[in-house]
Coordinates of C-alpha atoms in Angstrom, one line a residue:
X77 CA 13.6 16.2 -26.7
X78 CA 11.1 17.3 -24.3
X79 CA 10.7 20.8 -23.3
X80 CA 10.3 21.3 -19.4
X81 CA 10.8 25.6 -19.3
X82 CA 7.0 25.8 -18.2
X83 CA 8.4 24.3 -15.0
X84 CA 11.7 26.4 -15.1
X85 CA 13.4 23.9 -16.1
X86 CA 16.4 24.3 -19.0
X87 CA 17.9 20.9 -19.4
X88 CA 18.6 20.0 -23.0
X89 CA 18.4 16.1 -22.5
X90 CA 15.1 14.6 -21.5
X91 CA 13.7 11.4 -22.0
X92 CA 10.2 11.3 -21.8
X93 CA 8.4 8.0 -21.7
X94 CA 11.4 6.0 -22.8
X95 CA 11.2 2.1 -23.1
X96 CA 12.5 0.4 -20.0
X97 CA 15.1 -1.1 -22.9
X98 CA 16.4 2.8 -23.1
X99 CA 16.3 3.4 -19.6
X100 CA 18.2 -0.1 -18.8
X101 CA 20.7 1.6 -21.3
X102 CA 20.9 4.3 -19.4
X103 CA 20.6 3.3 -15.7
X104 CA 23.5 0.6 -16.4
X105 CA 25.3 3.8 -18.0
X106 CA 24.8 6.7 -15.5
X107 CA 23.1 4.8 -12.1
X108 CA 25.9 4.3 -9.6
X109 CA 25.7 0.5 -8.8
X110 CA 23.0 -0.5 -11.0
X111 CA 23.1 -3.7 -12.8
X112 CA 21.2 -7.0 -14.1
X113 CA 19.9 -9.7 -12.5
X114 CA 20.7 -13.4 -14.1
X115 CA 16.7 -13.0 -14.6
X116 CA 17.1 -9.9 -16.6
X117 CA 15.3 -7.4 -13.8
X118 CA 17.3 -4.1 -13.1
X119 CA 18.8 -4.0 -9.7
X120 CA 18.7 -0.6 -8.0
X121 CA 20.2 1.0 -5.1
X122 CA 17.7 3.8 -3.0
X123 CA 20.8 4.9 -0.8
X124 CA 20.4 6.1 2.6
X125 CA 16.5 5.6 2.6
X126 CA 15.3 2.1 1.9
X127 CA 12.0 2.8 3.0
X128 CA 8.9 5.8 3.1
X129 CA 9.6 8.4 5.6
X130 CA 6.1 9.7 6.5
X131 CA 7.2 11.6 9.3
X132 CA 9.0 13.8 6.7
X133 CA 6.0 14.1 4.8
X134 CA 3.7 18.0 4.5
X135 CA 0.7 19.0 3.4
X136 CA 0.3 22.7 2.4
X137 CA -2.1 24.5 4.1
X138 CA -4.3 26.6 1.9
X139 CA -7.5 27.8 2.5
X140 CA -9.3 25.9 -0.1
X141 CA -8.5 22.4 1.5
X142 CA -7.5 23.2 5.4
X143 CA -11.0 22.4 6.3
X144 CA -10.9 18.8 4.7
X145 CA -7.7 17.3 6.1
X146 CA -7.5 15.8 8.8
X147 CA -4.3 17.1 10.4
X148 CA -2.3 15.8 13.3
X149 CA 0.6 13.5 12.8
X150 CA -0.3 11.7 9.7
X151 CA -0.7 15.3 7.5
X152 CA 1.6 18.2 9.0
X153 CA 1.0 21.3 8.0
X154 CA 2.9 23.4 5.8
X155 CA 3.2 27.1 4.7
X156 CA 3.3 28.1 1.7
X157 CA 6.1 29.8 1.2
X158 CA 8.1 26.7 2.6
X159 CA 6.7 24.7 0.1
X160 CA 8.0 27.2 -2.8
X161 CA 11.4 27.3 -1.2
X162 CA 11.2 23.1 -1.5
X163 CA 10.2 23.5 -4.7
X164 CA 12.8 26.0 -6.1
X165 CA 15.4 24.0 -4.3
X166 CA 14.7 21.1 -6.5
X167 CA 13.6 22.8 -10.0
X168 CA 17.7 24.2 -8.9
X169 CA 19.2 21.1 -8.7
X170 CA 17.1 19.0 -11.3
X171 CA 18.4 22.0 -13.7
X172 CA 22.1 20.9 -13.0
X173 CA 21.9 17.8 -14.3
X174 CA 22.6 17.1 -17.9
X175 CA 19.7 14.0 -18.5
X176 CA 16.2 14.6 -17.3
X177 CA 13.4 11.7 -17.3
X178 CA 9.4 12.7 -17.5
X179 CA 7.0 10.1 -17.5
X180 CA 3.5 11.0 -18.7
X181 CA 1.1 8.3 -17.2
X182 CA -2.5 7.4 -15.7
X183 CA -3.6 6.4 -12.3
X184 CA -6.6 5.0 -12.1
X185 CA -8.0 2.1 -14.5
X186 CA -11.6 3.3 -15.0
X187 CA -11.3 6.4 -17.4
X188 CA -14.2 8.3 -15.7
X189 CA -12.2 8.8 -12.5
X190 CA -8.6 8.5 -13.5
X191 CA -5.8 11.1 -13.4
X192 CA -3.1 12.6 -15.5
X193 CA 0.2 12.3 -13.6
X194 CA 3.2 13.5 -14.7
X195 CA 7.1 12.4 -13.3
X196 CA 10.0 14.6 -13.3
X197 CA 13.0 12.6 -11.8
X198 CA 16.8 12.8 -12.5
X199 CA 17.3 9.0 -12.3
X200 CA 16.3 6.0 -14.9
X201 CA 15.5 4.0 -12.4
X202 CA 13.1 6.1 -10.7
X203 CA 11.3 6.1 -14.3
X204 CA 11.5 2.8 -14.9
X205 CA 9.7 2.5 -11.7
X206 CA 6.5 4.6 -12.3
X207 CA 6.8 3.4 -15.8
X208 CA 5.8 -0.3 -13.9
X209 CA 4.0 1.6 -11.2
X210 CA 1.7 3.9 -13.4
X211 CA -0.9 3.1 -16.4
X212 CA 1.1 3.2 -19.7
X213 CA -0.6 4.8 -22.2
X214 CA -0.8 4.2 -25.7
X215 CA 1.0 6.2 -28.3
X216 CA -2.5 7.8 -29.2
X217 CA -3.0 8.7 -25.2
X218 CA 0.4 10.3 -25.0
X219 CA 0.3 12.6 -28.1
X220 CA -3.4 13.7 -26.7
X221 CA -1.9 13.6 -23.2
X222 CA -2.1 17.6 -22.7
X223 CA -1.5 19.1 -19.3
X224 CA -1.3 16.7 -16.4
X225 CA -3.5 16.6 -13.2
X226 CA -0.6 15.6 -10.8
X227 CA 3.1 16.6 -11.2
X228 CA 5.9 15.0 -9.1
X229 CA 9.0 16.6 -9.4
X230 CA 12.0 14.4 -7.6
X231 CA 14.7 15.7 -7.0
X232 CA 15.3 12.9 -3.5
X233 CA 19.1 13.2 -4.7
X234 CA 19.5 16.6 -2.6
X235 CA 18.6 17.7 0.4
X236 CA 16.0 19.6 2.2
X237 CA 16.8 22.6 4.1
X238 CA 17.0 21.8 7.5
X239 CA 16.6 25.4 8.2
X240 CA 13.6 25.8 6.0
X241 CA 10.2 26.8 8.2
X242 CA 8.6 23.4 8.9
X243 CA 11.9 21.1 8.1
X244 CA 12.7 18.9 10.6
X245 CA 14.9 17.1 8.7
X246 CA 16.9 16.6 5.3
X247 CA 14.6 14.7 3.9
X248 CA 11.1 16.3 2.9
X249 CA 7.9 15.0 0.5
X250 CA 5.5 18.0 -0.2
X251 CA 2.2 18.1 -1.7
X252 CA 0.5 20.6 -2.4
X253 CA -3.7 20.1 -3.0
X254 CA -4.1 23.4 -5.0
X255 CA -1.3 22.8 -7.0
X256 CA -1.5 19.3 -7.4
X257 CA 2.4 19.2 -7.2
X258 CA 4.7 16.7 -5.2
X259 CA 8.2 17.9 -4.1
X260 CA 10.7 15.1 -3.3
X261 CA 13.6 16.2 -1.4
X262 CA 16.1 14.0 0.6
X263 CA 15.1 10.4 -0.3
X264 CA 15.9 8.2 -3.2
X265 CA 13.0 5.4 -2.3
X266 CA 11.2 5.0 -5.2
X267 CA 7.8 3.9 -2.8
X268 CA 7.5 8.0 -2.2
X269 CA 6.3 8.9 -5.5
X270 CA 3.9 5.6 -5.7
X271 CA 2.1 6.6 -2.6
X272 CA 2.3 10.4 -3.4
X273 CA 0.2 9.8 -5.8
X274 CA -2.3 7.4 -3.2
X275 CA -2.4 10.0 -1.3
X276 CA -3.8 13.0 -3.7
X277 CA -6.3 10.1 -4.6
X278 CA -6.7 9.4 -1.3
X279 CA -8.3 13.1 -1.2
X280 CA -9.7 13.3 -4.4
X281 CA -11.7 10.6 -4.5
X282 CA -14.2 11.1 -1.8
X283 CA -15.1 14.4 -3.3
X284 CA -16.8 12.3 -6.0
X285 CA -18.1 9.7 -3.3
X286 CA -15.3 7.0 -4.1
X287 CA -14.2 4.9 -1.6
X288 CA -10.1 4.9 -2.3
X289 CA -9.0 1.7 -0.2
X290 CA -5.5 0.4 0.6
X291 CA -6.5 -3.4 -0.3
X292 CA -5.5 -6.1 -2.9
X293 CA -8.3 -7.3 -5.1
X294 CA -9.2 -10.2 -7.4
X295 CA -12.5 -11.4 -9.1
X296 CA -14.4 -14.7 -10.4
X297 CA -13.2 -15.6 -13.6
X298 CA -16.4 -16.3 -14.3
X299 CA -18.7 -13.7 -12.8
X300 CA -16.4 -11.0 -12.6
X301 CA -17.5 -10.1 -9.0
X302 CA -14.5 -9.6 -7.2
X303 CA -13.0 -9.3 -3.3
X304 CA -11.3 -7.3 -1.5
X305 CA -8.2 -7.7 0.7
X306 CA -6.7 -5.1 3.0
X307 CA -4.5 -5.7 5.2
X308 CA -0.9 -4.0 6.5
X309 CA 2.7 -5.0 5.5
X310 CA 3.5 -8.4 6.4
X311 CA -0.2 -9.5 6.5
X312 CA 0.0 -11.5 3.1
X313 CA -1.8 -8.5 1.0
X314 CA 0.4 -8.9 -1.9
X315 CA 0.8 -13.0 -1.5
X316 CA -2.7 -13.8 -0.6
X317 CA -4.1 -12.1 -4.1
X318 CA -1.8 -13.4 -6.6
X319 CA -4.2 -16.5 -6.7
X320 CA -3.9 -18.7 -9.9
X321 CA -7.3 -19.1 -9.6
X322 CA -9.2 -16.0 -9.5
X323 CA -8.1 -12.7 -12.0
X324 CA -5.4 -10.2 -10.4
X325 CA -7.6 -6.7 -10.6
X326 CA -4.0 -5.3 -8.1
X327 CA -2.0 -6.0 -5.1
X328 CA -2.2 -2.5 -3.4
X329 CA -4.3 0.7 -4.6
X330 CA -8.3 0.9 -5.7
X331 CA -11.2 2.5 -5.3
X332 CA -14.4 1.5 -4.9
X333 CA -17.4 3.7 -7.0
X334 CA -20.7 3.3 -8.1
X335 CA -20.3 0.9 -10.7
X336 CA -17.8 -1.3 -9.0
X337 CA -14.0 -1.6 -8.3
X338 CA -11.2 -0.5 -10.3
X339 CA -7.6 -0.9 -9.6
X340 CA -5.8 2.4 -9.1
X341 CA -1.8 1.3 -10.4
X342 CA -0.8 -0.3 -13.2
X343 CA 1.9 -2.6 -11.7
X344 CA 2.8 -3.8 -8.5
X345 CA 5.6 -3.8 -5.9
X346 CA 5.7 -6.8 -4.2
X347 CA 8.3 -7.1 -1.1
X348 CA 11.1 -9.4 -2.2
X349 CA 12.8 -10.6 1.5
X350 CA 12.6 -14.4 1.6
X351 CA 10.8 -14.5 -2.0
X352 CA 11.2 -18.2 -3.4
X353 CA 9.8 -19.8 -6.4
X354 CA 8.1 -22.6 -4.6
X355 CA 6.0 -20.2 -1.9
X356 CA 5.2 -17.2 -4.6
X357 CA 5.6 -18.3 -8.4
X358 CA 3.8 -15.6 -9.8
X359 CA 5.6 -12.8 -7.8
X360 CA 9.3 -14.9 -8.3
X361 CA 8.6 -15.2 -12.2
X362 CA 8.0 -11.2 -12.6
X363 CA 10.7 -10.2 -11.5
X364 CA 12.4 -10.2 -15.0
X365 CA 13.2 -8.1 -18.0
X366 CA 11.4 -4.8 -17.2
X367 CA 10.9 -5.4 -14.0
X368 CA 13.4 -3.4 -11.3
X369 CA 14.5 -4.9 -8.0
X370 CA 15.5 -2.5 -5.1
X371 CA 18.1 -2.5 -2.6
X372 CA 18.8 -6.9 -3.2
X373 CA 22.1 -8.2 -2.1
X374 CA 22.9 -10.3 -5.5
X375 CA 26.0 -12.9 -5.9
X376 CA 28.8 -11.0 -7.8
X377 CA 29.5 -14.0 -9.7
X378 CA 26.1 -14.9 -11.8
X379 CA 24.2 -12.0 -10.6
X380 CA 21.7 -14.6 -8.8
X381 CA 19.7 -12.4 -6.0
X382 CA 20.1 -13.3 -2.8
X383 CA 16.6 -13.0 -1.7
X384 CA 17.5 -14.3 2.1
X385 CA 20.0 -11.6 2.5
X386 CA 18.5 -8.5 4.6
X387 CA 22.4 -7.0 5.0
X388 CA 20.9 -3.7 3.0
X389 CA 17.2 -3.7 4.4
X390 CA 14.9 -6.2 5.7
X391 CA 12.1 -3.7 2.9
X392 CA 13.5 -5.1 -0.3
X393 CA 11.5 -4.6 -3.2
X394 CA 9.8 -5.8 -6.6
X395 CA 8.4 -3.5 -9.0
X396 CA 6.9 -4.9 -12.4
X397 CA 3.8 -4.2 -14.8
X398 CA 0.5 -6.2 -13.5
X399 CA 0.5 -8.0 -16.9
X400 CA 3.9 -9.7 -15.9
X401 CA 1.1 -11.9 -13.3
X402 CA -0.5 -14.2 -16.1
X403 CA -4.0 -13.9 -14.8
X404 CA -4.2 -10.3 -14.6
X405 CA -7.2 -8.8 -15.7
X406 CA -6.3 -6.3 -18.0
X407 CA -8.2 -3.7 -18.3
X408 CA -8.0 -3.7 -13.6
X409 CA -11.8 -3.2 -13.5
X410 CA -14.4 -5.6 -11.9
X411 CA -17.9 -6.1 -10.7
X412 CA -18.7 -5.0 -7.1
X413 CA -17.1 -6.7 -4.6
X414 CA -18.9 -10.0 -2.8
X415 CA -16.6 -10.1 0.2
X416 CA -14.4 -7.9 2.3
X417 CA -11.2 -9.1 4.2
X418 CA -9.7 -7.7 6.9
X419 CA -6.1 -9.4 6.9
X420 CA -4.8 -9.5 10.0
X421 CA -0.9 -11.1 11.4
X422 CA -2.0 -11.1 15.2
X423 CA 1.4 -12.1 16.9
X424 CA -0.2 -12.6 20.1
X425 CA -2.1 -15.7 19.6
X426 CA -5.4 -14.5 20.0
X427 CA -7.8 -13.3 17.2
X428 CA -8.9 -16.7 15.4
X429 CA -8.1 -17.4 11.8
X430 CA -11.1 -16.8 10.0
X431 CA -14.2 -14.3 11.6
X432 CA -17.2 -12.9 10.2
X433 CA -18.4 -9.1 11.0
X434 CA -21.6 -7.5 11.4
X435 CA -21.6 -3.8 9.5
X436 CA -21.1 -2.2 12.8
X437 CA -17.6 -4.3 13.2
X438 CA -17.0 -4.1 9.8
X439 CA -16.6 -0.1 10.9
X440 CA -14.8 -0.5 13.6
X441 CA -12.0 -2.8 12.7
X442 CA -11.9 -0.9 9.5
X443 CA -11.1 2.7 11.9
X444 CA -8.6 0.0 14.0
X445 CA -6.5 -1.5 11.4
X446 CA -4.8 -3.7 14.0
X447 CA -2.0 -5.8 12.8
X448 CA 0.9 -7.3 15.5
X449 CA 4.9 -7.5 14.4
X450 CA 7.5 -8.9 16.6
X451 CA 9.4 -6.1 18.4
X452 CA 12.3 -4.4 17.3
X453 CA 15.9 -6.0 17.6
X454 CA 16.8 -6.0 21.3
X455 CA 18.2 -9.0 22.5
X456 CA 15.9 -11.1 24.6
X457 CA 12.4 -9.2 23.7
X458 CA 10.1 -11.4 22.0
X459 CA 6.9 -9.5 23.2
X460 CA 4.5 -8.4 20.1
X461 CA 4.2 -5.2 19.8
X462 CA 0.7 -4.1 18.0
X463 CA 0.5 -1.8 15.0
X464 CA -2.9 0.5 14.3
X465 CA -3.4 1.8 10.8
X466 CA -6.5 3.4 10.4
X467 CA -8.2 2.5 7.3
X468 CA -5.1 -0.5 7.2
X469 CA -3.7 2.7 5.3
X470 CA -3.0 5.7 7.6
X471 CA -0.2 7.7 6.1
X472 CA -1.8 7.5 3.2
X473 CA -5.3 8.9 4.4
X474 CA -5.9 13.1 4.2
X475 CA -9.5 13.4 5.1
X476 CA -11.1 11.8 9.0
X477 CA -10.5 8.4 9.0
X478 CA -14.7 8.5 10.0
X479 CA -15.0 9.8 6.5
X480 CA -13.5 6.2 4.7
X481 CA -15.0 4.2 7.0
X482 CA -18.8 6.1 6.4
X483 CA -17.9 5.2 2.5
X484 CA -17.2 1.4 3.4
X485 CA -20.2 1.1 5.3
X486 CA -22.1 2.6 2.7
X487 CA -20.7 0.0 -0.1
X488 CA -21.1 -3.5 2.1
X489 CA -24.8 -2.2 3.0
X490 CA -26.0 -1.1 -0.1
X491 CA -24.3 -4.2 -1.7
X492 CA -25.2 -7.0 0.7
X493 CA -21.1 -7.6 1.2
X494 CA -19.8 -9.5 3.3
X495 CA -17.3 -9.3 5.3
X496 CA -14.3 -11.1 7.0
X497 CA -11.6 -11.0 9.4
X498 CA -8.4 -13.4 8.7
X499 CA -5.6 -13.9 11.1
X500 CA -2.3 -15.1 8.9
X501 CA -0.4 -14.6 12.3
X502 CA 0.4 -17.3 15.3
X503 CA -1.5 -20.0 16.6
X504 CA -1.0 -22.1 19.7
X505 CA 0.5 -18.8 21.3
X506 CA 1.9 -16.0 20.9
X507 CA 5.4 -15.3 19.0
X508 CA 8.0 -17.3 20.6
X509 CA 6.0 -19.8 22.0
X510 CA 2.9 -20.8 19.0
X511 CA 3.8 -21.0 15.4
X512 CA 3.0 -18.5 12.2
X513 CA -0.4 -19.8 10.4
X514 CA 0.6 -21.9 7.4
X515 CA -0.4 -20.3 3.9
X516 CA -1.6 -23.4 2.9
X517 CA -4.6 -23.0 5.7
X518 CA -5.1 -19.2 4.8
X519 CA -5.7 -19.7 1.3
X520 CA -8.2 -22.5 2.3
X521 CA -10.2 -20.2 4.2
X522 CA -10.1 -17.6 1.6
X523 CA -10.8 -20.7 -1.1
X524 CA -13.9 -21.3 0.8
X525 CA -14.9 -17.4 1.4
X526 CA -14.7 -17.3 -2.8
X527 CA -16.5 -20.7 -3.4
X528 CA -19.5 -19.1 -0.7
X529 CA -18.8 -21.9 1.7
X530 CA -18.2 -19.8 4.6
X531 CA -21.6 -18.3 4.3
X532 CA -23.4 -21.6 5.8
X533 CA -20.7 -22.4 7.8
X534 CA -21.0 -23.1 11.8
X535 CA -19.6 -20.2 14.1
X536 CA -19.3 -19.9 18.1
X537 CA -19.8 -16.6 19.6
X538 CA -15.9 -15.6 21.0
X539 CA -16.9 -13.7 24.2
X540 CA -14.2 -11.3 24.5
X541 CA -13.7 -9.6 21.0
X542 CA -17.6 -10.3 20.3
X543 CA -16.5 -12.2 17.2
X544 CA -18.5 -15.0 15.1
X545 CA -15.8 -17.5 14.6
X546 CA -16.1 -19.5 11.9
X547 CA -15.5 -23.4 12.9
X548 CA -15.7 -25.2 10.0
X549 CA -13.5 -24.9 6.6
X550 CA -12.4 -27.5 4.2
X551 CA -9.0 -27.8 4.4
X552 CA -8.0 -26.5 8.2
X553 CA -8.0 -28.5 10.9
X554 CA -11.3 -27.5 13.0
X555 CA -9.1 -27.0 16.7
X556 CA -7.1 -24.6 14.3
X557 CA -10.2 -22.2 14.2
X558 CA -11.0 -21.6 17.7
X559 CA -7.2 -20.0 19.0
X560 CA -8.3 -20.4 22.8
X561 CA -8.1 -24.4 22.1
X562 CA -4.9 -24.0 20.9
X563 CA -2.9 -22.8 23.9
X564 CA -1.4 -24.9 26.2
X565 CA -3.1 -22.6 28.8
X566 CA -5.7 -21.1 28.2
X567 CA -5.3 -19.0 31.2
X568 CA -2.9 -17.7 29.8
X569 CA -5.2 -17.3 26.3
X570 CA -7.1 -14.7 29.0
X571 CA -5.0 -12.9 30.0
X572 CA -3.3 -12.4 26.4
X573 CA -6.8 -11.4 24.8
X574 CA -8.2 -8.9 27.8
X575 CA -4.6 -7.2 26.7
X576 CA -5.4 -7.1 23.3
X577 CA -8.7 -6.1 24.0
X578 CA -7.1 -3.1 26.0
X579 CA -5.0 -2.0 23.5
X580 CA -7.8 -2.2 21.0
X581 CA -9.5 0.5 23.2
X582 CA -6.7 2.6 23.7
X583 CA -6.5 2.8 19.6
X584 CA -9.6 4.0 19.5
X585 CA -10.5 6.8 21.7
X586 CA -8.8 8.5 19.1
X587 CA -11.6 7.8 16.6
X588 CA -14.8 7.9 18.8
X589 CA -16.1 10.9 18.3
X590 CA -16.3 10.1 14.2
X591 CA -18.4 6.9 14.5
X592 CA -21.9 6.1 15.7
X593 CA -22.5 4.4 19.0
X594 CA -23.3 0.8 17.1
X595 CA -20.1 1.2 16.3
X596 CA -18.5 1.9 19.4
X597 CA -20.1 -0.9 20.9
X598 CA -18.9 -3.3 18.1
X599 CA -15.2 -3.2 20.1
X600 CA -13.8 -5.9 22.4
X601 CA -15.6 -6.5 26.0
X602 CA -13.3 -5.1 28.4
X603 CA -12.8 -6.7 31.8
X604 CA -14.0 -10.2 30.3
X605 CA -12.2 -13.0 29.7
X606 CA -12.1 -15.2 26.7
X607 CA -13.8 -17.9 28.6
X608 CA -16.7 -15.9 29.9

């Protein structure tokens, strides 16, 4: 067995980098509620927390890094000391359990920039997890492993402190730059290691002048230059990039370097409300032996999921290994990418669905990372609320958000990219009153973005967001592709967009300071209409 004393840790029984057949054997043994599914995927159960909670989440402050993060909300500080006190609380209670599971893995696909991270959890299924979520190495790899880059010790089965300095609740998710450790206290969501690990690489990177980027990307089968999508949950991220006919680099995680793209994860987690075979075949079909599903409400009977059924959480989840998609390009490396999309579900009607951006937009709706959802549960509101994500990745981010967006610009300029913005939201109006963009129209625009059609294409200058619209693509009807057309009143159309444009604004006084004027400029026209 595996020794884990270095970390103060005494348990006798540890697993390290079992086979998802042991841990299955295990998790159906010693997991409270975890069973199969009729498709042979292990169902899992995060308790209390279905879902990241980044207000939870602390950097350490330390004088080597304090002057690099960008601190505010997204990174709260935390001292030192707190962080040991985290980090003794869960070395105490990992060492009261009798089974231990370490999982020694890679992130990162291109060997010059990846890192060695090592997971320390108390539950199968959490290994089973990163064992999808990580780069499995070989046998050779793992005997040569030596000591890790990144170690995430989990321990989400007890509780924080509350008392602890800088606690503000029982749940807490440390890391800590100098030590390159993660603390996970208070939350049994499996997503918090995954984008623990995004986030170190979300700091690490740019010291080597890599561009880490919260995006899907495929590539040409042929040429092997790829694309990249980014876009935030609900866009179609995940859905739009498991395309049978392009190569899956990944769904979530890359980075961007001087040679070209690489994907950061070696699996994928894919949400599962509403999955059917018929809209998602690829993503349906993965979800099998190896493969763990989180938090499904399942038929008691046959074990068939229920994928309809939100009862536990609308945020049900997928996790499998990227070669479970049959066109994944294994190893999750391509050329440099010939187009950039901005993926956005705009649930007030208004942005068109297909755009193309100048650079100096290209920086700006990069910084915005605008996306709408439908608000919250009250009875009776239907009004879209919007949603800005700088970098369509904010939690995730630990430097400026100026800092990202300098790296992007860099990239498309330097490689001629170009770059997109796609509404997969509502048409005809906004939520309650238009419909949701079919798929079948978004993949035709990004069918004709891959093929190079859009390039020659006709656009109209929009006057309000300063966008070229694209109003020609095979396959969409063209009074889809200019959204003012669409309204029954496009009065109304006005007024919607000039409060879009305002909110677009608000966002990003945050930002302005960070960006050039070009880029500044490259916002919506306030005060003008959509009409002129």
């Amino acid at each position: 067995m595996f020794d884990l004393s270095e970390y103060q840790i005494d348990v006798k029984n540890v697993f390290r980098n079992a086979s998802p057949a042991t841990l299955y054997e295990e998790a159906l043994r010693y997991e409270k509620q975890a069973t199969l599914a009729d498709t042979g995927a292990l169902i899992a159960y995060s308790g209390d927390k279905t879902g990241r909670s980044p207000k939870d989440k602390r950097i350490v402050e330390h004088p080597e890094s304090t002057d690099d993060v960008w601190w505010g909300s997204v990174n709260i500080g935390l001292h030192e000391n707190a962080f040991c006190v985290n980090r003794e609380r869960a070395i105490d209670y990992l060492n009261t359990r009798e089974r231990l599971y370490v999982l020694d893995a890679f992130a990162g696909w291109d060997p010059k920039y990846r890192i060695k991270v090592r997971v320390i959890c108390a539950r199968p299924y959490h290994a089973l997890f990163m064992h999808n979520m990580l780069i499995r190495p070989t046998r050779e790899e793992l005997a040569d492993f030596g000591e890790p880059d990144c170690v995430i010790i989990n321990a989400g089965a007890f509780p924080a402190n509350r008392y602890t300095t800088g606690m503000t609740s029982k749940t807490s998710v440390d890391l800590s730059l100098e030590r390159r450790e993660v603390v996970i206290l208070g939350t049994q969501y499996a997503g918090e290691m995954k984008k623990a690990v995004f986030t170190l690489m979300n700091y690490l990177m740019p010291r080597s002048n890599v561009l880490p980027m919260h995006c899907s990307a495929t590539s040409d089968t042929e040429t092997g230059q790829s694309s990249v999508l980014f876009g935030l949950s609900g866009t179609g991220k995940t859905t739009l990039s498991a395309d049978p006919k392009r190569d899956l680099i990944g769904d979530d995680e890359h980075c961007w370097t001087d040679d070209g793209v690489f994907n950061i994860e070696g699996g994928c987690y894919a949400k599962a409300i509403y999955l059917t075979r018929d809209a998602e075949p690829q993503i349906f079909d993965a979800l099998r032996y190896g493969a763990v599903l989180e938090n499904v409400v399942y038929d008691q009977a046959d074990h068939h999921v229920d994928f309809a059924n939100a009862s536990i959480t609308e945020n049900t989840r997928g996790a499998y290994p990227i070669e479970y998609i049959p066109n994944a390009k294994i190893p999750c490396i391509a050329e440099h990418p010939t187009d950039v999309i901005f993926l956005t579900c705009d649930a007030f009607g208004v942005l068109p669905p297909v755009s193309k951006l100048t650079p100096e937009q290209a920086e700006y709706h990069f910084i915005s990372g605008y996306t709408a959802k439908v608000a919250g549960t009250e009875v009776g509101v239907t009004e879209p609320e919007a949603t800005f994500s700088p970098c369509f990745g904010g939690p995730f981010l630990v430097w400026h958000p100026g800092k990202y967006a300098e790296l992007l610009s860099k990239r498309i300029t330097q490689h001629k990219t170009n770059v997109w913005l796609i509404n997969t939201g509502w048409s005809g109006g906004a939520y309650g009153e238009g419909s949701r963009m079919k798929l079948s129209y978004t993949r035709a625009i990004l069918d004709a973005i891959h093929s190079g059609a859009l390039k020659t294409a006709p656009t109209e200058k929009e006057p309000c967001f300063g966008l070229e619209v694209v109003t020609q693509v095979p396959g969409v009807p063209d009074e889809m592709l200019l959204p003012r057309n669409t309204w029954g009143d496009p009065t109304a159309y006005d007024a919607t967009a000039a409060k879009l444009a305002e909110l677009f604004h608000k966002n990003f006084v945050t930002y302005a300071d960070g960006v050039s004027a070009a880029v500044r400029a490259a916002g919506p026209l306030l005060h003008q209409t959509a009409a002129g």
